[in-house]
Amino acid sequence: MPEIKVTPLGAGQDVGRSCILVSIGGKNIMLDCGMHMGYNDDRRFPDFSYITQNGRLTEFLDCVIISHFHLDHCGALPFMSEMVGYDGPIYMTHPTKAICPILLEDFRKITVDKKGETNFFTSQMIKDCMKKVVPLNLHQTVQVDDELEIKAYYAGHVLGAAMVQIKVGSESVVYTGDYNMTPDRHLGAAWIDKCRPDILISESTYATTIRDSKRCRERDFLKKVHESIERGGKVLIPVFALGRAQELCILLETFWERMNLKAPIYFSTGLTEKANHYYKLFITWTNQKIRKTFVQRNMFEFKHIKAFDRSYADNPGPMVVFATPGMLHAGQSLQIFKKWAGNEKNMVIMPGYCVQGTIGHKILNGQRKLEMEGRSTLDVKLQVEYMSFSAHADAKGIMQLIRMAEPRNMLLVHGEAVKMEFLKGKIEQEFSIDCHMPANGETATVTTNPSVPVDISLNLLKREMALGGPLPDPKKPRTMHGTLIMKENSLKLVSSEQALKELGLNEHQLRFTCRVQLQDPHSDPDTLNRIYTHLKSVLKGYTIQHLPDGTVMVESIVIKVSSSAEDTSTKVLLLSWSYQVKHFYFYNVISSNTRAVKRLILIAINRQISIVNHD
Amino acid sequence: MAAHLKKRVYEEFSRVVQIPQEEAPAKKLRLSKPSKSAALHIDLCKATNSTDALQYLLHFARKPVEVESVEGVVRILLEHYYKETDNSVRLKIASLLGLLSKTQGFSPDCIVDDAINTLNNEKSHQVLAQLLDTLLVIGTQLPESPTVRQRLIEMACKHLSDTYFGVRNKCLKLLGCLGMADTPLTKDNDGPGASLGGVRDIQSIISDFFGDQDPRVRTAAIKAMVGHRRHLVFLCVCVCVQACRLLSDDYEQVRSAAVQMVWVLSQLYPESIVPIPSSNEEIRLVDDAFGKISHMVSDGSWMVRVQAAKTLGSMLQVSHHFLEQTLDKKLMSDLRRKRTAHERAKELFTSGEFSSGRKWADDAPKEKLDTNTVNLIASGACGAFVHGLEDEMFEVRIAAVEALSQLARSSASFAEKCLDFLVDMFNDEIEEVRLQSIHVLREISTHITLREDQLDTVLAVLEDSSRDIREALHELICYTNVSTKECIQLALLELLKNLNKYPTDRNSVWKCLKFLGSRHPTLVLPLVPELLSTHPYFDTPEPDMDDPAYIAVLVLVFNAAKSCPTMPALFSDHTFRHYAYLRDSLSHLVPPLRLPGNGLDLVDSRCGSGSVESAQLFLQQSLNRVSTIQNLEAPGAQDLLNFTIRDLQRLGELQTELAGAADFCATYLRCQLLLMKALQEKLWNMAVPLCLKQNVTATAAAQQILEETYKLEFLYSGLESRQVATIHHVRLQAKALQLILTARTRQGLDPLISSCEKFLQDIESFQRLFVAELPHLQDSFVDKLLELMPRLSSCKPVEMVKILLATLRLSGLLQLRLPEQIHRATATIIEPTGESDNPLRFTTGLVVALDIDATLEHVQDPQNTVKVQVLYPDGQSHVIHPKPSDFRKPGPDRHRLITQVYLSHTAWTEPSQIEVRLLLAYSSSSTSLSSSSASKLGWSDSIDSLPPPEAAVEGTIPFSKPVKVYIMPKPARR
């Protein structure tokens, strides 16, 4: 039986460093090639030596597919393609291709320029890597080679995030990447058709969470900001540059527009500006509202949000500032925080999760006195708020996707083992399908039962259809006659005549005969004549011929009479029928006419001349 | 067979050819029309190839065919059909047959045989499908003939096994439309063998195709079943099961149709009990269906989602338990139960603590959940609306909001529950959805009382920059119940903020506070000292009476005081004075109050509810009194008219309900009065040459009467044709007067002759338009003229003028009968107010935009009739047509015009005032002829056959008070 093998090199029972190997129908595909945020050593990148110890990866991989531009999904790409060595195609969507190098370059700068690491990929490597990228469009089927085809579906999550369907013959795998089943202010919801893949590889970040409606969250957020602004306070929102930042920008921008507010909103510059440019370009990847209104006004052309300058932080009056990084551990957001922390009118809103040890984590836990470097302390008087704006599917969303795609098997990645366990149980219970959750390096194997397509000649099909009763019932299998020819890797179903012709064989006639003895004093031709007239009267509706050579033909059955040498009154009746008749008799498929004829003949003879027959 | 057909066709054809010959002697204008079939025949014979033939047919299809020639045309078409080898031409012919059978008054039973005949011989699948479609048309045209129906159904069953999906589709459609429950019900012997020989019942035939391989056929089968269901009265559980299976079909059209079928089933048999699979419980069918359709709200296709959401709204019989599940969503975080934000808000509210600001772990999950009890796949109706309201497509969200509103209106407790969700929708990204949810909340607000936190969210929307949203919200607040005095205070505060930010909302905010006050008098009472800033010991300064915010507060307090007699005791002196002032200036907002030591209440109590009838009576009496005037020259008639007009005008001012009617009567009587005065001028007794100069007043009167009649006709809505006739009658009198005057002044016969002819035409058109009304016009001017008509049309102009004068003087006053409801179209310009002293400055040659905001009442079709006129001081005037999108319709008979007009002028030295007013445009052809011209004939495009419209009189009536705007065009600086 053919098998599909899935081996996660990263993101198996873990979050980060997504890299999954899939072997399907003799093809090897790498899904995502990410880095781990938590490590700074070799564990940062997936272990490519699993694929090959030495030598280039090109021989082992047919293609690489990147689902979206987050670094834990594409961070190791230049390392793999340039330093380990891979020259095959890399597939990603257009927005991902546009934004991915910006983030990679930023990542490189921080690692090499700031932390001073050596033996890291260079800017040139990023460029070279991006040259190998083949862009994908949504719902476009791309032929990687003759057999392997891939197709991208919308995934929500971030701009350009895609789910991919990989198909070889009739076997298929769907990889979701990260996805979001609830639409937000700038992205739509993930969608897939009922493609019934053999395996659905899904992320499971929020496997044990069912989230509240997004409206409550949004309303809370806006209310907080609005109240603070009305009080004359300043609001700091630490964000990571791409993804949720745009969501919050849109949210505030539309709110400002609606409520006619005048307080300035600033965005700390940097890579965001470049990225925002791409957001403006890829309108087709956004949600309904932005797509519909961009002709009048592109929503990413912010009217109220302006670039931030360091000196603005000291300006009097209310303002909202988006600053990077998101966990308040360094950079501009920390500087601004220090400036504003002393005033209780101000507010900081943390829109995401903060790692332990960062200032963000400390203040979220209610710490009001912070020790800064240089033994100084900082009194935190400003309000601290937490708002979760995550763009992953929750448990319900995952189930909804499974319901949409109807896979035969499930495979969970990109989540914690304990949480996966719960979801696995649920999936197996609700859908009664197998669910796998391999750890990194473990291989999950799924045997498939692919259907083998066979070409059938149109004539044969039409003939069979004409024979059948009403329309074929699609729910029931139906037998038909033909010859299966396997020739040069292709299968063909043709009529037997054509098969004979093609193979250059002669047709062999196979006939069955049966002798029946009966007592009849008449001469041979008379007996035959009597049988003929009798059959004629009994078998109405069948063609019965009396041939001049002393035989009677009933359809294709031949009847001959000969008298035995010793006793002229003992006549031997010779019945002969072809193989097909017998065949039909056994299978009783298309018509039982001939069989009926034969039986009738026998009965007729029996009754007339009352002789035992032994058929 | 073919030979027989041919023969038959020729027979038929020979019969047809004679039709034009037979009808040839009848010399009518439409002589050419019956020869249509012959022309078509010739055309088709001429056609050398199929393209030509198709062209002819297409051309032919654009023209209407008379009932009498339909059959001939059909024969011709059929003949060509048999001869034609090209599929597309046959297809077109088949479709034409269907089209022709639809002709009004034509009974298609004569072509049933032929159609069925063609069907039997047809090989092309497309043409077969089209023919079946034609049969369907024929079948629907002959609903009373069971034999035809039976034959058609047999045909459909025969072709059901066709391999082409289109044919199967049409067969199913035919079965669905024509199959009746009573036709072939052989249900009793529906054994295994019955299907072979006997007829099976249509339902099972259709349901066989639920499993067809083609999704289009499956859809058609479901639709046929739904159509068929309307005739059926028995339930077949298997259909129900099949329907449910189809809900998970791969194709969206099938799912969408299946949703509809499940809905139909649930509406037909809501109370049937169905078993739940994999358990031995049973539930009502309607509940089961509700659960299944709810499930479809999270379908993959948004079309299906929209349909499912819409359908949910109409399932009102669903039980309570299921209904409430639709809003249920159990939250979970790391396998711990979490409360929703709604629940938390409610808890905070009930515990007395409110809005403390969120802490980091505020929403921390509580108890640990048992993994077995968590149900991730929503069973039944769970969370359907939660999903629907969060959907990606706004169409789905709107559908969900509408469904919520329908369900909430029928269930108070559900209304209570869905409140939170609706309030959440106020924050939607699409304005349409926000607006819709505000409207919905208003509709269900009779059921609910807003909590403080909910009110807070609602009020936050008051700052929205969209005027529509704010106004919808004001409407909502008008109908809202709140629970505490803090809520009132909050609402007042937010409304005042709104007033401050958007001063144009003034009227709307005041109105809103009026209702808020009258709804919650007891809640306002404890707030009064604070609101009016009175102090037990000290006198506080008197607030500024012109401050809109102070007026807003007073409106709230006075309306509350109406049903709270203890409140006036808390007022300070100046409050009473302000009350008197506001009661006069804003009487629609300030109710009459029973104030201590104040006689005001006596005056106001007169306007009780009973007074409308008495006013009506008075109106009627006045009219009766006037009707006693026998003819226009009777002595004392003028005085009587004068007094009556005065009475009516006063009545209109006092009684707003009758203002329209009273005004209408007064204007009519004024016309009569003018006519009377004009006729009593001395000039009539003088010789013609002497009175050249003196007839100025009479001419002016005639002109004025004409104008007034246009006002009467177009400014008032609710007129019946009787009144219109009366108005036209007055107009005719005025025209006669004009004619007489021209005859007396002008010299020369030529202009006189032409104007005489024109007058005669007027009389004719009057007669044509109001034939039905003529009996009511006994003894009137027109009546007399019509008697004299033969004489008039033959006599000389001078003689005719004499006759006219005599008739005019002798004709009596036509009594006016009032219709039920007459309303006068009115317009009020709210913006600009005309109070500004700051001129609007702009550079000469450039334009400046002036915002106009006006309410229109009782205007029909304002998009076409209402114009804005701008009058410059130098007498220039511009008329501007507002865009249709500038009109909104906030209520019945009410429109709102919010538009911008662009002004420009050459330089002035001083700022000066321009006048802006609204005009009602009319065209005399629009009313009387609209009924006949509006309805176009079936598939005809021959407008040219209509008579040319009469010379229409077009004009405008100013119907709003002009507003002055101060502007200053400055010369451009170099």
JSON list of N, CA and C in Angstrom, two decimals, chain A residues 251-285:
[
{"chain": "A", "resi": 251, "resn": "LEU", "atom": "N", "xyz": [-7.69, 49.58, 13.39]},
{"chain": "A", "resi": 251, "resn": "LEU", "atom": "CA", "xyz": [-8.73, 49.71, 14.40]},
{"chain": "A", "resi": 251, "resn": "LEU", "atom": "C", "xyz": [-8.79, 51.14, 14.92]},
{"chain": "A", "resi": 252, "resn": "LEU", "atom": "N", "xyz": [-7.62, 51.66, 15.29]},
{"chain": "A", "resi": 252, "resn": "LEU", "atom": "CA", "xyz": [-7.59, 53.02, 15.83]},
{"chain": "A", "resi": 252, "resn": "LEU", "atom": "C", "xyz": [-7.92, 54.05, 14.75]},
{"chain": "A", "resi": 253, "resn": "GLU", "atom": "N", "xyz": [-7.38, 53.83, 13.57]},
{"chain": "A", "resi": 253, "resn": "GLU", "atom": "CA", "xyz": [-7.61, 54.78, 12.48]},
{"chain": "A", "resi": 253, "resn": "GLU", "atom": "C", "xyz": [-9.11, 54.92, 12.18]},
{"chain": "A", "resi": 254, "resn": "THR", "atom": "N", "xyz": [-9.81, 53.80, 12.08]},
{"chain": "A", "resi": 254, "resn": "THR", "atom": "CA", "xyz": [-11.24, 53.89, 11.78]},
{"chain": "A", "resi": 254, "resn": "THR", "atom": "C", "xyz": [-12.00, 54.49, 12.95]},
{"chain": "A", "resi": 255, "resn": "PHE", "atom": "N", "xyz": [-11.53, 54.19, 14.15]},
{"chain": "A", "resi": 255, "resn": "PHE", "atom": "CA", "xyz": [-12.20, 54.74, 15.32]},
{"chain": "A", "resi": 255, "resn": "PHE", "atom": "C", "xyz": [-12.02, 56.25, 15.35]},
{"chain": "A", "resi": 256, "resn": "TRP", "atom": "N", "xyz": [-10.84, 56.70, 15.08]},
{"chain": "A", "resi": 256, "resn": "TRP", "atom": "CA", "xyz": [-10.57, 58.15, 15.05]},
{"chain": "A", "resi": 256, "resn": "TRP", "atom": "C", "xyz": [-11.46, 58.81, 14.01]},
{"chain": "A", "resi": 257, "resn": "GLU", "atom": "N", "xyz": [-11.53, 58.15, 12.86]},
{"chain": "A", "resi": 257, "resn": "GLU", "atom": "CA", "xyz": [-12.34, 58.65, 11.76]},
{"chain": "A", "resi": 257, "resn": "GLU", "atom": "C", "xyz": [-13.81, 58.75, 12.18]},
{"chain": "A", "resi": 258, "resn": "ARG", "atom": "N", "xyz": [-14.28, 57.68, 12.78]},
{"chain": "A", "resi": 258, "resn": "ARG", "atom": "CA", "xyz": [-15.69, 57.63, 13.15]},
{"chain": "A", "resi": 258, "resn": "ARG", "atom": "C", "xyz": [-16.03, 58.64, 14.21]},
{"chain": "A", "resi": 259, "resn": "MET", "atom": "N", "xyz": [-15.15, 58.72, 15.20]},
{"chain": "A", "resi": 259, "resn": "MET", "atom": "CA", "xyz": [-15.47, 59.55, 16.35]},
{"chain": "A", "resi": 259, "resn": "MET", "atom": "C", "xyz": [-14.96, 60.96, 16.18]},
{"chain": "A", "resi": 260, "resn": "ASN", "atom": "N", "xyz": [-14.31, 61.22, 15.05]},
{"chain": "A", "resi": 260, "resn": "ASN", "atom": "CA", "xyz": [-13.87, 62.58, 14.79]},
{"chain": "A", "resi": 260, "resn": "ASN", "atom": "C", "xyz": [-12.87, 63.05, 15.84]},
{"chain": "A", "resi": 261, "resn": "LEU", "atom": "N", "xyz": [-11.96, 62.21, 16.19]},
{"chain": "A", "resi": 261, "resn": "LEU", "atom": "CA", "xyz": [-11.00, 62.57, 17.23]},
{"chain": "A", "resi": 261, "resn": "LEU", "atom": "C", "xyz": [-9.80, 63.28, 16.59]},
{"chain": "A", "resi": 262, "resn": "LYS", "atom": "N", "xyz": [-9.15, 64.07, 17.41]},
{"chain": "A", "resi": 262, "resn": "LYS", "atom": "CA", "xyz": [-8.08, 64.89, 16.85]},
{"chain": "A", "resi": 262, "resn": "LYS", "atom": "C", "xyz": [-6.70, 64.55, 17.40]},
{"chain": "A", "resi": 263, "resn": "ALA", "atom": "N", "xyz": [-6.64, 63.84, 18.52]},
{"chain": "A", "resi": 263, "resn": "ALA", "atom": "CA", "xyz": [-5.35, 63.55, 19.14]},
{"chain": "A", "resi": 263, "resn": "ALA", "atom": "C", "xyz": [-4.47, 62.78, 18.16]},
{"chain": "A", "resi": 264, "resn": "PRO", "atom": "N", "xyz": [-3.16, 63.09, 18.12]},
{"chain": "A", "resi": 264, "resn": "PRO", "atom": "CA", "xyz": [-2.30, 62.43, 17.13]},
{"chain": "A", "resi": 264, "resn": "PRO", "atom": "C", "xyz": [-1.99, 60.97, 17.50]},
{"chain": "A", "resi": 265, "resn": "ILE", "atom": "N", "xyz": [-1.80, 60.16, 16.47]},
{"chain": "A", "resi": 265, "resn": "ILE", "atom": "CA", "xyz": [-1.33, 58.78, 16.65]},
{"chain": "A", "resi": 265, "resn": "ILE", "atom": "C", "xyz": [0.00, 58.68, 15.92]},
{"chain": "A", "resi": 266, "resn": "TYR", "atom": "N", "xyz": [0.99, 58.13, 16.61]},
{"chain": "A", "resi": 266, "resn": "TYR", "atom": "CA", "xyz": [2.30, 58.00, 15.98]},
{"chain": "A", "resi": 266, "resn": "TYR", "atom": "C", "xyz": [2.68, 56.54, 15.88]},
{"chain": "A", "resi": 267, "resn": "PHE", "atom": "N", "xyz": [3.49, 56.26, 14.88]},
{"chain": "A", "resi": 267, "resn": "PHE", "atom": "CA", "xyz": [4.02, 54.92, 14.72]},
{"chain": "A", "resi": 267, "resn": "PHE", "atom": "C", "xyz": [5.53, 55.05, 14.62]},
{"chain": "A", "resi": 268, "resn": "SER", "atom": "N", "xyz": [6.24, 54.35, 15.49]},
{"chain": "A", "resi": 268, "resn": "SER", "atom": "CA", "xyz": [7.69, 54.46, 15.42]},
{"chain": "A", "resi": 268, "resn": "SER", "atom": "C", "xyz": [8.14, 53.81, 14.12]},
{"chain": "A", "resi": 269, "resn": "THR", "atom": "N", "xyz": [9.03, 54.49, 13.43]},
{"chain": "A", "resi": 269, "resn": "THR", "atom": "CA", "xyz": [9.35, 54.10, 12.05]},
{"chain": "A", "resi": 269, "resn": "THR", "atom": "C", "xyz": [10.23, 52.86, 12.01]},
{"chain": "A", "resi": 270, "resn": "GLY", "atom": "N", "xyz": [10.90, 52.72, 10.91]},
{"chain": "A", "resi": 270, "resn": "GLY", "atom": "CA", "xyz": [11.74, 51.53, 10.75]},
{"chain": "A", "resi": 270, "resn": "GLY", "atom": "C", "xyz": [11.18, 50.69, 9.65]},
{"chain": "A", "resi": 271, "resn": "LEU", "atom": "N", "xyz": [11.22, 49.40, 9.87]},
{"chain": "A", "resi": 271, "resn": "LEU", "atom": "CA", "xyz": [10.81, 48.52, 8.78]},
{"chain": "A", "resi": 271, "resn": "LEU", "atom": "C", "xyz": [9.31, 48.58, 8.53]},
{"chain": "A", "resi": 272, "resn": "THR", "atom": "N", "xyz": [8.59, 49.12, 9.49]},
{"chain": "A", "resi": 272, "resn": "THR", "atom": "CA", "xyz": [7.15, 49.18, 9.34]},
{"chain": "A", "resi": 272, "resn": "THR", "atom": "C", "xyz": [6.73, 49.96, 8.11]},
{"chain": "A", "resi": 273, "resn": "GLU", "atom": "N", "xyz": [7.45, 51.04, 7.87]},
{"chain": "A", "resi": 273, "resn": "GLU", "atom": "CA", "xyz": [7.03, 51.90, 6.77]},
{"chain": "A", "resi": 273, "resn": "GLU", "atom": "C", "xyz": [7.11, 51.16, 5.45]},
{"chain": "A", "resi": 274, "resn": "LYS", "atom": "N", "xyz": [8.22, 50.42, 5.29]},
{"chain": "A", "resi": 274, "resn": "LYS", "atom": "CA", "xyz": [8.39, 49.62, 4.09]},
{"chain": "A", "resi": 274, "resn": "LYS", "atom": "C", "xyz": [7.26, 48.59, 4.00]},
{"chain": "A", "resi": 275, "resn": "ALA", "atom": "N", "xyz": [7.02, 47.96, 5.12]},
{"chain": "A", "resi": 275, "resn": "ALA", "atom": "CA", "xyz": [6.01, 46.90, 5.13]},
{"chain": "A", "resi": 275, "resn": "ALA", "atom": "C", "xyz": [4.63, 47.47, 4.84]},
{"chain": "A", "resi": 276, "resn": "ASN", "atom": "N", "xyz": [4.33, 48.64, 5.42]},
{"chain": "A", "resi": 276, "resn": "ASN", "atom": "CA", "xyz": [3.03, 49.27, 5.19]},
{"chain": "A", "resi": 276, "resn": "ASN", "atom": "C", "xyz": [2.81, 49.52, 3.71]},
{"chain": "A", "resi": 277, "resn": "HIS", "atom": "N", "xyz": [3.90, 49.83, 3.04]},
{"chain": "A", "resi": 277, "resn": "HIS", "atom": "CA", "xyz": [3.84, 50.03, 1.61]},
{"chain": "A", "resi": 277, "resn": "HIS", "atom": "C", "xyz": [3.29, 48.77, 0.92]},
{"chain": "A", "resi": 278, "resn": "TYR", "atom": "N", "xyz": [3.78, 47.62, 1.38]},
{"chain": "A", "resi": 278, "resn": "TYR", "atom": "CA", "xyz": [3.31, 46.39, 0.76]},
{"chain": "A", "resi": 278, "resn": "TYR", "atom": "C", "xyz": [1.87, 46.09, 1.14]},
{"chain": "A", "resi": 279, "resn": "TYR", "atom": "N", "xyz": [1.52, 46.47, 2.34]},
{"chain": "A", "resi": 279, "resn": "TYR", "atom": "CA", "xyz": [0.13, 46.29, 2.74]},
{"chain": "A", "resi": 279, "resn": "TYR", "atom": "C", "xyz": [-0.79, 47.06, 1.81]},
{"chain": "A", "resi": 280, "resn": "LYS", "atom": "N", "xyz": [-0.35, 48.23, 1.42]},
{"chain": "A", "resi": 280, "resn": "LYS", "atom": "CA", "xyz": [-1.17, 49.04, 0.52]},
{"chain": "A", "resi": 280, "resn": "LYS", "atom": "C", "xyz": [-1.30, 48.37, -0.83]},
{"chain": "A", "resi": 281, "resn": "LEU", "atom": "N", "xyz": [-0.24, 47.67, -1.23]},
{"chain": "A", "resi": 281, "resn": "LEU", "atom": "CA", "xyz": [-0.25, 47.06, -2.56]},
{"chain": "A", "resi": 281, "resn": "LEU", "atom": "C", "xyz": [-1.12, 45.82, -2.63]},
{"chain": "A", "resi": 282, "resn": "PHE", "atom": "N", "xyz": [-1.05, 45.01, -1.58]},
{"chain": "A", "resi": 282, "resn": "PHE", "atom": "CA", "xyz": [-1.71, 43.71, -1.67]},
{"chain": "A", "resi": 282, "resn": "PHE", "atom": "C", "xyz": [-3.12, 43.75, -1.11]},
{"chain": "A", "resi": 283, "resn": "ILE", "atom": "N", "xyz": [-3.92, 44.64, -1.68]},
{"chain": "A", "resi": 283, "resn": "ILE", "atom": "CA", "xyz": [-5.28, 44.83, -1.20]},
{"chain": "A", "resi": 283, "resn": "ILE", "atom": "C", "xyz": [-6.12, 43.57, -1.36]},
{"chain": "A", "resi": 284, "resn": "THR", "atom": "N", "xyz": [-5.83, 42.81, -2.41]},
{"chain": "A", "resi": 284, "resn": "THR", "atom": "CA", "xyz": [-6.65, 41.61, -2.65]},
{"chain": "A", "resi": 284, "resn": "THR", "atom": "C", "xyz": [-6.53, 40.59, -1.53]},
{"chain": "A", "resi": 285, "resn": "TRP", "atom": "N", "xyz": [-5.50, 40.73, -0.72]},
{"chain": "A", "resi": 285, "resn": "TRP", "atom": "CA", "xyz": [-5.31, 39.76, 0.36]},
{"chain": "A", "resi": 285, "resn": "TRP", "atom": "C", "xyz": [-5.98, 40.19, 1.64]}
]
